[in-house]
Amino acid sequence: PDAVKTKTEFARLFASDAKVLVIDDALGDLNPDARERICRLLLKRKHIGNTIILYTSRMEEALGIADRIAFLMADGVARIVSAEELNRKYGQKSIVVDYQEGGLAHRTRFPWESLTGPELRDFIAGNRILGIETRAMSGEEIFKMETGAELS
């Protein structure tokens, strides 16, 4: 029922001639296909000059739609940054290495380009490795890197 209501609200929004669209975490009720269709429609509205204010906890959506992203915390705005800058900093896949040091598990990242370089090779040789994977940074990780705080 929530998804049907959400889709109906979006249909009303897209049928309107509003120049400013305010969307408050409404995409969360939708399945991935519906969310993707809504995001494409939002991008069309953006490209014809509409202003879109999107409140979301999904960084991937924000990076795909926004020109600027404000990181909000309980005491206000922590940081405002362009989506272009965030995509440049965090959009590339990286090499994530889990390792053990002093009896504790730790995680570090290496740029994708370091795959063939000595820095990653030396790190692997000098540490007890628990796991290695390649992946893009998650929204939660980007939030922490930009604000120094954990998402609650």
JSON list of C-alpha atoms in Angstrom, two decimals:
[
{"chain": "A", "resi": 1, "resn": "PRO", "atom": "CA", "xyz": [0.00, 0.00, 0.00]},
{"chain": "A", "resi": 2, "resn": "ASP", "atom": "CA", "xyz": [2.82, 2.47, 0.77]},
{"chain": "A", "resi": 3, "resn": "ALA", "atom": "CA", "xyz": [4.39, 1.87, -2.64]},
{"chain": "A", "resi": 4, "resn": "VAL", "atom": "CA", "xyz": [1.08, 2.45, -4.43]},
{"chain": "A", "resi": 5, "resn": "LYS", "atom": "CA", "xyz": [0.53, 5.67, -2.49]},
{"chain": "A", "resi": 6, "resn": "THR", "atom": "CA", "xyz": [4.09, 6.79, -3.24]},
{"chain": "A", "resi": 7, "resn": "LYS", "atom": "CA", "xyz": [3.68, 6.10, -6.98]},
{"chain": "A", "resi": 8, "resn": "THR", "atom": "CA", "xyz": [0.39, 8.01, -6.97]},
{"chain": "A", "resi": 9, "resn": "GLU", "atom": "CA", "xyz": [2.04, 10.99, -5.28]},
{"chain": "A", "resi": 10, "resn": "PHE", "atom": "CA", "xyz": [4.86, 10.95, -7.84]},
{"chain": "A", "resi": 11, "resn": "ALA", "atom": "CA", "xyz": [2.33, 10.78, -10.68]},
{"chain": "A", "resi": 12, "resn": "ARG", "atom": "CA", "xyz": [0.64, 13.90, -9.27]},
{"chain": "A", "resi": 13, "resn": "LEU", "atom": "CA", "xyz": [4.00, 15.61, -8.87]},
{"chain": "A", "resi": 14, "resn": "PHE", "atom": "CA", "xyz": [5.09, 14.87, -12.43]},
{"chain": "A", "resi": 15, "resn": "ALA", "atom": "CA", "xyz": [1.72, 15.94, -13.85]},
{"chain": "A", "resi": 16, "resn": "SER", "atom": "CA", "xyz": [2.03, 19.32, -12.14]},
{"chain": "A", "resi": 17, "resn": "ASP", "atom": "CA", "xyz": [3.82, 22.33, -13.56]},
{"chain": "A", "resi": 18, "resn": "ALA", "atom": "CA", "xyz": [5.71, 22.92, -10.32]},
{"chain": "A", "resi": 19, "resn": "LYS", "atom": "CA", "xyz": [9.16, 24.42, -10.84]},
{"chain": "A", "resi": 20, "resn": "VAL", "atom": "CA", "xyz": [10.47, 23.27, -7.45]},
{"chain": "A", "resi": 21, "resn": "LEU", "atom": "CA", "xyz": [10.03, 19.63, -6.44]},
{"chain": "A", "resi": 22, "resn": "VAL", "atom": "CA", "xyz": [10.58, 18.67, -2.78]},
{"chain": "A", "resi": 23, "resn": "ILE", "atom": "CA", "xyz": [10.90, 14.95, -2.15]},
{"chain": "A", "resi": 24, "resn": "ASP", "atom": "CA", "xyz": [11.33, 13.69, 1.41]},
{"chain": "A", "resi": 25, "resn": "ASP", "atom": "CA", "xyz": [12.82, 10.16, 1.40]},
{"chain": "A", "resi": 26, "resn": "ALA", "atom": "CA", "xyz": [9.84, 8.91, -0.62]},
{"chain": "A", "resi": 27, "resn": "LEU", "atom": "CA", "xyz": [11.84, 6.57, -2.82]},
{"chain": "A", "resi": 28, "resn": "GLY", "atom": "CA", "xyz": [12.47, 4.12, 0.02]},
{"chain": "A", "resi": 29, "resn": "ASP", "atom": "CA", "xyz": [9.01, 2.55, -0.31]},
{"chain": "A", "resi": 30, "resn": "LEU", "atom": "CA", "xyz": [9.60, 1.60, -3.94]},
{"chain": "A", "resi": 31, "resn": "ASN", "atom": "CA", "xyz": [11.17, -1.49, -5.46]},
{"chain": "A", "resi": 32, "resn": "PRO", "atom": "CA", "xyz": [14.46, -0.96, -7.33]},
{"chain": "A", "resi": 33, "resn": "ASP", "atom": "CA", "xyz": [12.82, -0.83, -10.80]},
{"chain": "A", "resi": 34, "resn": "ALA", "atom": "CA", "xyz": [10.24, 1.76, -9.75]},
{"chain": "A", "resi": 35, "resn": "ARG", "atom": "CA", "xyz": [12.94, 3.76, -7.95]},
{"chain": "A", "resi": 36, "resn": "GLU", "atom": "CA", "xyz": [15.06, 3.79, -11.12]},
{"chain": "A", "resi": 37, "resn": "ARG", "atom": "CA", "xyz": [12.10, 4.94, -13.25]},
{"chain": "A", "resi": 38, "resn": "ILE", "atom": "CA", "xyz": [11.33, 7.75, -10.79]},
{"chain": "A", "resi": 39, "resn": "CYS", "atom": "CA", "xyz": [14.99, 8.82, -10.78]},
{"chain": "A", "resi": 40, "resn": "ARG", "atom": "CA", "xyz": [14.98, 8.97, -14.60]},
{"chain": "A", "resi": 41, "resn": "LEU", "atom": "CA", "xyz": [11.84, 11.15, -14.48]},
{"chain": "A", "resi": 42, "resn": "LEU", "atom": "CA", "xyz": [13.47, 13.40, -11.88]},
{"chain": "A", "resi": 43, "resn": "LEU", "atom": "CA", "xyz": [16.51, 13.78, -14.13]},
{"chain": "A", "resi": 44, "resn": "LYS", "atom": "CA", "xyz": [14.26, 14.77, -17.04]},
{"chain": "A", "resi": 45, "resn": "ARG", "atom": "CA", "xyz": [12.66, 17.45, -14.85]},
{"chain": "A", "resi": 46, "resn": "LYS", "atom": "CA", "xyz": [16.10, 18.61, -13.72]},
{"chain": "A", "resi": 47, "resn": "HIS", "atom": "CA", "xyz": [17.31, 18.92, -17.32]},
{"chain": "A", "resi": 48, "resn": "ILE", "atom": "CA", "xyz": [14.35, 21.13, -18.27]},
{"chain": "A", "resi": 49, "resn": "GLY", "atom": "CA", "xyz": [15.24, 23.52, -15.47]},
{"chain": "A", "resi": 50, "resn": "ASN", "atom": "CA", "xyz": [13.28, 22.35, -12.44]},
{"chain": "A", "resi": 51, "resn": "THR", "atom": "CA", "xyz": [14.82, 22.59, -9.00]},
{"chain": "A", "resi": 52, "resn": "ILE", "atom": "CA", "xyz": [14.74, 19.31, -7.10]},
{"chain": "A", "resi": 53, "resn": "ILE", "atom": "CA", "xyz": [15.27, 19.14, -3.36]},
{"chain": "A", "resi": 54, "resn": "LEU", "atom": "CA", "xyz": [15.73, 15.48, -2.52]},
{"chain": "A", "resi": 55, "resn": "TYR", "atom": "CA", "xyz": [16.07, 14.32, 1.06]},
{"chain": "A", "resi": 56, "resn": "THR", "atom": "CA", "xyz": [17.45, 10.78, 0.98]},
{"chain": "A", "resi": 57, "resn": "SER", "atom": "CA", "xyz": [19.71, 8.46, 2.89]},
{"chain": "A", "resi": 58, "resn": "ARG", "atom": "CA", "xyz": [20.62, 6.68, -0.37]},
{"chain": "A", "resi": 59, "resn": "MET", "atom": "CA", "xyz": [23.88, 8.23, -1.54]},
{"chain": "A", "resi": 60, "resn": "GLU", "atom": "CA", "xyz": [23.71, 6.52, -4.94]},
{"chain": "A", "resi": 61, "resn": "GLU", "atom": "CA", "xyz": [20.42, 8.30, -5.71]},
{"chain": "A", "resi": 62, "resn": "ALA", "atom": "CA", "xyz": [21.76, 11.62, -4.51]},
{"chain": "A", "resi": 63, "resn": "LEU", "atom": "CA", "xyz": [24.93, 11.27, -6.60]},
{"chain": "A", "resi": 64, "resn": "GLY", "atom": "CA", "xyz": [22.88, 10.38, -9.66]},
{"chain": "A", "resi": 65, "resn": "ILE", "atom": "CA", "xyz": [20.42, 13.27, -9.40]},
{"chain": "A", "resi": 66, "resn": "ALA", "atom": "CA", "xyz": [21.98, 16.11, -7.43]},
{"chain": "A", "resi": 67, "resn": "ASP", "atom": "CA", "xyz": [24.22, 18.98, -8.42]},
{"chain": "A", "resi": 68, "resn": "ARG", "atom": "CA", "xyz": [25.04, 19.68, -4.77]},
{"chain": "A", "resi": 69, "resn": "ILE", "atom": "CA", "xyz": [24.73, 17.47, -1.69]},
{"chain": "A", "resi": 70, "resn": "ALA", "atom": "CA", "xyz": [24.27, 18.72, 1.86]},
{"chain": "A", "resi": 71, "resn": "PHE", "atom": "CA", "xyz": [25.28, 16.33, 4.60]},
{"chain": "A", "resi": 72, "resn": "LEU", "atom": "CA", "xyz": [22.80, 16.86, 7.45]},
{"chain": "A", "resi": 73, "resn": "MET", "atom": "CA", "xyz": [23.47, 16.07, 11.08]},
{"chain": "A", "resi": 74, "resn": "ALA", "atom": "CA", "xyz": [21.43, 16.62, 14.24]},
{"chain": "A", "resi": 75, "resn": "ASP", "atom": "CA", "xyz": [22.97, 20.05, 14.80]},
{"chain": "A", "resi": 76, "resn": "GLY", "atom": "CA", "xyz": [22.57, 21.25, 11.20]},
{"chain": "A", "resi": 77, "resn": "VAL", "atom": "CA", "xyz": [24.40, 21.06, 7.89]},
{"chain": "A", "resi": 78, "resn": "ALA", "atom": "CA", "xyz": [27.83, 19.50, 8.26]},
{"chain": "A", "resi": 79, "resn": "ARG", "atom": "CA", "xyz": [29.04, 20.07, 4.73]},
{"chain": "A", "resi": 80, "resn": "ILE", "atom": "CA", "xyz": [27.78, 21.03, 1.27]},
{"chain": "A", "resi": 81, "resn": "VAL", "atom": "CA", "xyz": [29.71, 19.63, -1.68]},
{"chain": "A", "resi": 82, "resn": "SER", "atom": "CA", "xyz": [29.14, 19.20, -5.40]},
{"chain": "A", "resi": 83, "resn": "ALA", "atom": "CA", "xyz": [28.04, 15.77, -6.60]},
{"chain": "A", "resi": 84, "resn": "GLU", "atom": "CA", "xyz": [30.79, 16.04, -9.21]},
{"chain": "A", "resi": 85, "resn": "GLU", "atom": "CA", "xyz": [33.43, 16.35, -6.47]},
{"chain": "A", "resi": 86, "resn": "LEU", "atom": "CA", "xyz": [32.00, 13.39, -4.54]},
{"chain": "A", "resi": 87, "resn": "ASN", "atom": "CA", "xyz": [31.88, 11.28, -7.70]},
{"chain": "A", "resi": 88, "resn": "ARG", "atom": "CA", "xyz": [35.50, 12.19, -8.39]},
{"chain": "A", "resi": 89, "resn": "LYS", "atom": "CA", "xyz": [36.57, 11.31, -4.83]},
{"chain": "A", "resi": 90, "resn": "TYR", "atom": "CA", "xyz": [34.46, 8.21, -4.20]},
{"chain": "A", "resi": 91, "resn": "GLY", "atom": "CA", "xyz": [32.94, 7.08, -7.49]},
{"chain": "A", "resi": 92, "resn": "GLN", "atom": "CA", "xyz": [35.80, 4.85, -8.57]},
{"chain": "A", "resi": 93, "resn": "LYS", "atom": "CA", "xyz": [36.13, 1.29, -7.38]},
{"chain": "A", "resi": 94, "resn": "SER", "atom": "CA", "xyz": [38.83, 0.77, -4.84]},
{"chain": "A", "resi": 95, "resn": "ILE", "atom": "CA", "xyz": [40.61, -2.17, -3.29]},
{"chain": "A", "resi": 96, "resn": "VAL", "atom": "CA", "xyz": [39.40, -2.83, 0.25]},
{"chain": "A", "resi": 97, "resn": "VAL", "atom": "CA", "xyz": [41.78, -4.80, 2.46]},
{"chain": "A", "resi": 98, "resn": "ASP", "atom": "CA", "xyz": [40.74, -6.24, 5.82]},
{"chain": "A", "resi": 99, "resn": "TYR", "atom": "CA", "xyz": [43.71, -7.07, 7.99]},
{"chain": "A", "resi": 100, "resn": "GLN", "atom": "CA", "xyz": [44.59, -7.94, 11.56]},
{"chain": "A", "resi": 101, "resn": "GLU", "atom": "CA", "xyz": [46.93, -5.87, 13.69]},
{"chain": "A", "resi": 102, "resn": "GLY", "atom": "CA", "xyz": [47.45, -6.19, 17.42]},
{"chain": "A", "resi": 103, "resn": "GLY", "atom": "CA", "xyz": [44.65, -8.73, 17.66]},
{"chain": "A", "resi": 104, "resn": "LEU", "atom": "CA", "xyz": [42.10, -6.31, 16.12]},
{"chain": "A", "resi": 105, "resn": "ALA", "atom": "CA", "xyz": [40.56, -6.32, 12.67]},
{"chain": "A", "resi": 106, "resn": "HIS", "atom": "CA", "xyz": [41.08, -3.18, 10.57]},
{"chain": "A", "resi": 107, "resn": "ARG", "atom": "CA", "xyz": [40.07, -2.03, 7.10]},
{"chain": "A", "resi": 108, "resn": "THR", "atom": "CA", "xyz": [41.94, 0.15, 4.66]},
{"chain": "A", "resi": 109, "resn": "ARG", "atom": "CA", "xyz": [41.44, 1.20, 1.04]},
{"chain": "A", "resi": 110, "resn": "PHE", "atom": "CA", "xyz": [43.76, 1.53, -1.90]},
{"chain": "A", "resi": 111, "resn": "PRO", "atom": "CA", "xyz": [42.98, 3.31, -5.15]},
{"chain": "A", "resi": 112, "resn": "TRP", "atom": "CA", "xyz": [42.16, 0.99, -8.04]},
{"chain": "A", "resi": 113, "resn": "GLU", "atom": "CA", "xyz": [45.32, 2.16, -9.82]},
{"chain": "A", "resi": 114, "resn": "SER", "atom": "CA", "xyz": [47.47, 0.74, -7.00]},
{"chain": "A", "resi": 115, "resn": "LEU", "atom": "CA", "xyz": [46.60, -2.80, -8.09]},
{"chain": "A", "resi": 116, "resn": "THR", "atom": "CA", "xyz": [49.85, -3.07, -10.01]},
{"chain": "A", "resi": 117, "resn": "GLY", "atom": "CA", "xyz": [51.97, -0.87, -7.76]},
{"chain": "A", "resi": 118, "resn": "PRO", "atom": "CA", "xyz": [54.36, -1.67, -4.92]},
{"chain": "A", "resi": 119, "resn": "GLU", "atom": "CA", "xyz": [52.33, 0.02, -2.14]},
{"chain": "A", "resi": 120, "resn": "LEU", "atom": "CA", "xyz": [49.52, -2.57, -2.15]},
{"chain": "A", "resi": 121, "resn": "ARG", "atom": "CA", "xyz": [51.94, -5.44, -2.71]},
{"chain": "A", "resi": 122, "resn": "ASP", "atom": "CA", "xyz": [54.11, -4.30, 0.24]},
{"chain": "A", "resi": 123, "resn": "PHE", "atom": "CA", "xyz": [51.05, -3.83, 2.47]},
{"chain": "A", "resi": 124, "resn": "ILE", "atom": "CA", "xyz": [49.85, -7.36, 1.72]},
{"chain": "A", "resi": 125, "resn": "ALA", "atom": "CA", "xyz": [53.30, -8.81, 2.34]},
{"chain": "A", "resi": 126, "resn": "GLY", "atom": "CA", "xyz": [53.69, -6.98, 5.66]},
{"chain": "A", "resi": 127, "resn": "ASN", "atom": "CA", "xyz": [50.30, -7.66, 7.27]},
{"chain": "A", "resi": 128, "resn": "ARG", "atom": "CA", "xyz": [48.01, -10.53, 8.24]},
{"chain": "A", "resi": 129, "resn": "ILE", "atom": "CA", "xyz": [45.32, -10.22, 5.58]},
{"chain": "A", "resi": 130, "resn": "LEU", "atom": "CA", "xyz": [41.77, -11.27, 6.43]},
{"chain": "A", "resi": 131, "resn": "GLY", "atom": "CA", "xyz": [40.20, -10.44, 3.08]},
{"chain": "A", "resi": 132, "resn": "ILE", "atom": "CA", "xyz": [40.48, -8.36, -0.08]},
{"chain": "A", "resi": 133, "resn": "GLU", "atom": "CA", "xyz": [37.67, -7.11, -2.30]},
{"chain": "A", "resi": 134, "resn": "THR", "atom": "CA", "xyz": [37.05, -4.45, -4.91]},
{"chain": "A", "resi": 135, "resn": "ARG", "atom": "CA", "xyz": [34.04, -2.19, -4.58]},
{"chain": "A", "resi": 136, "resn": "ALA", "atom": "CA", "xyz": [32.75, 1.33, -4.68]},
{"chain": "A", "resi": 137, "resn": "MET", "atom": "CA", "xyz": [32.39, 3.17, -1.40]},
{"chain": "A", "resi": 138, "resn": "SER", "atom": "CA", "xyz": [28.95, 2.87, 0.21]},
{"chain": "A", "resi": 139, "resn": "GLY", "atom": "CA", "xyz": [26.80, 5.85, 1.10]},
{"chain": "A", "resi": 140, "resn": "GLU", "atom": "CA", "xyz": [27.46, 5.27, 4.78]},
{"chain": "A", "resi": 141, "resn": "GLU", "atom": "CA", "xyz": [31.21, 5.29, 4.19]},
{"chain": "A", "resi": 142, "resn": "ILE", "atom": "CA", "xyz": [31.00, 8.50, 2.15]},
{"chain": "A", "resi": 143, "resn": "PHE", "atom": "CA", "xyz": [28.94, 10.14, 4.90]},
{"chain": "A", "resi": 144, "resn": "LYS", "atom": "CA", "xyz": [31.55, 9.15, 7.49]},
{"chain": "A", "resi": 145, "resn": "MET", "atom": "CA", "xyz": [34.44, 10.36, 5.32]},
{"chain": "A", "resi": 146, "resn": "GLU", "atom": "CA", "xyz": [32.74, 13.74, 4.71]},
{"chain": "A", "resi": 147, "resn": "THR", "atom": "CA", "xyz": [31.37, 14.39, 8.22]},
{"chain": "A", "resi": 148, "resn": "GLY", "atom": "CA", "xyz": [33.46, 12.23, 10.56]},
{"chain": "A", "resi": 149, "resn": "ALA", "atom": "CA", "xyz": [30.20, 10.81, 11.97]},
{"chain": "A", "resi": 150, "resn": "GLU", "atom": "CA", "xyz": [28.39, 7.49, 11.66]},
{"chain": "A", "resi": 151, "resn": "LEU", "atom": "CA", "xyz": [24.90, 7.32, 10.18]},
{"chain": "A", "resi": 152, "resn": "SER", "atom": "CA", "xyz": [22.41, 6.41, 12.87]}
]
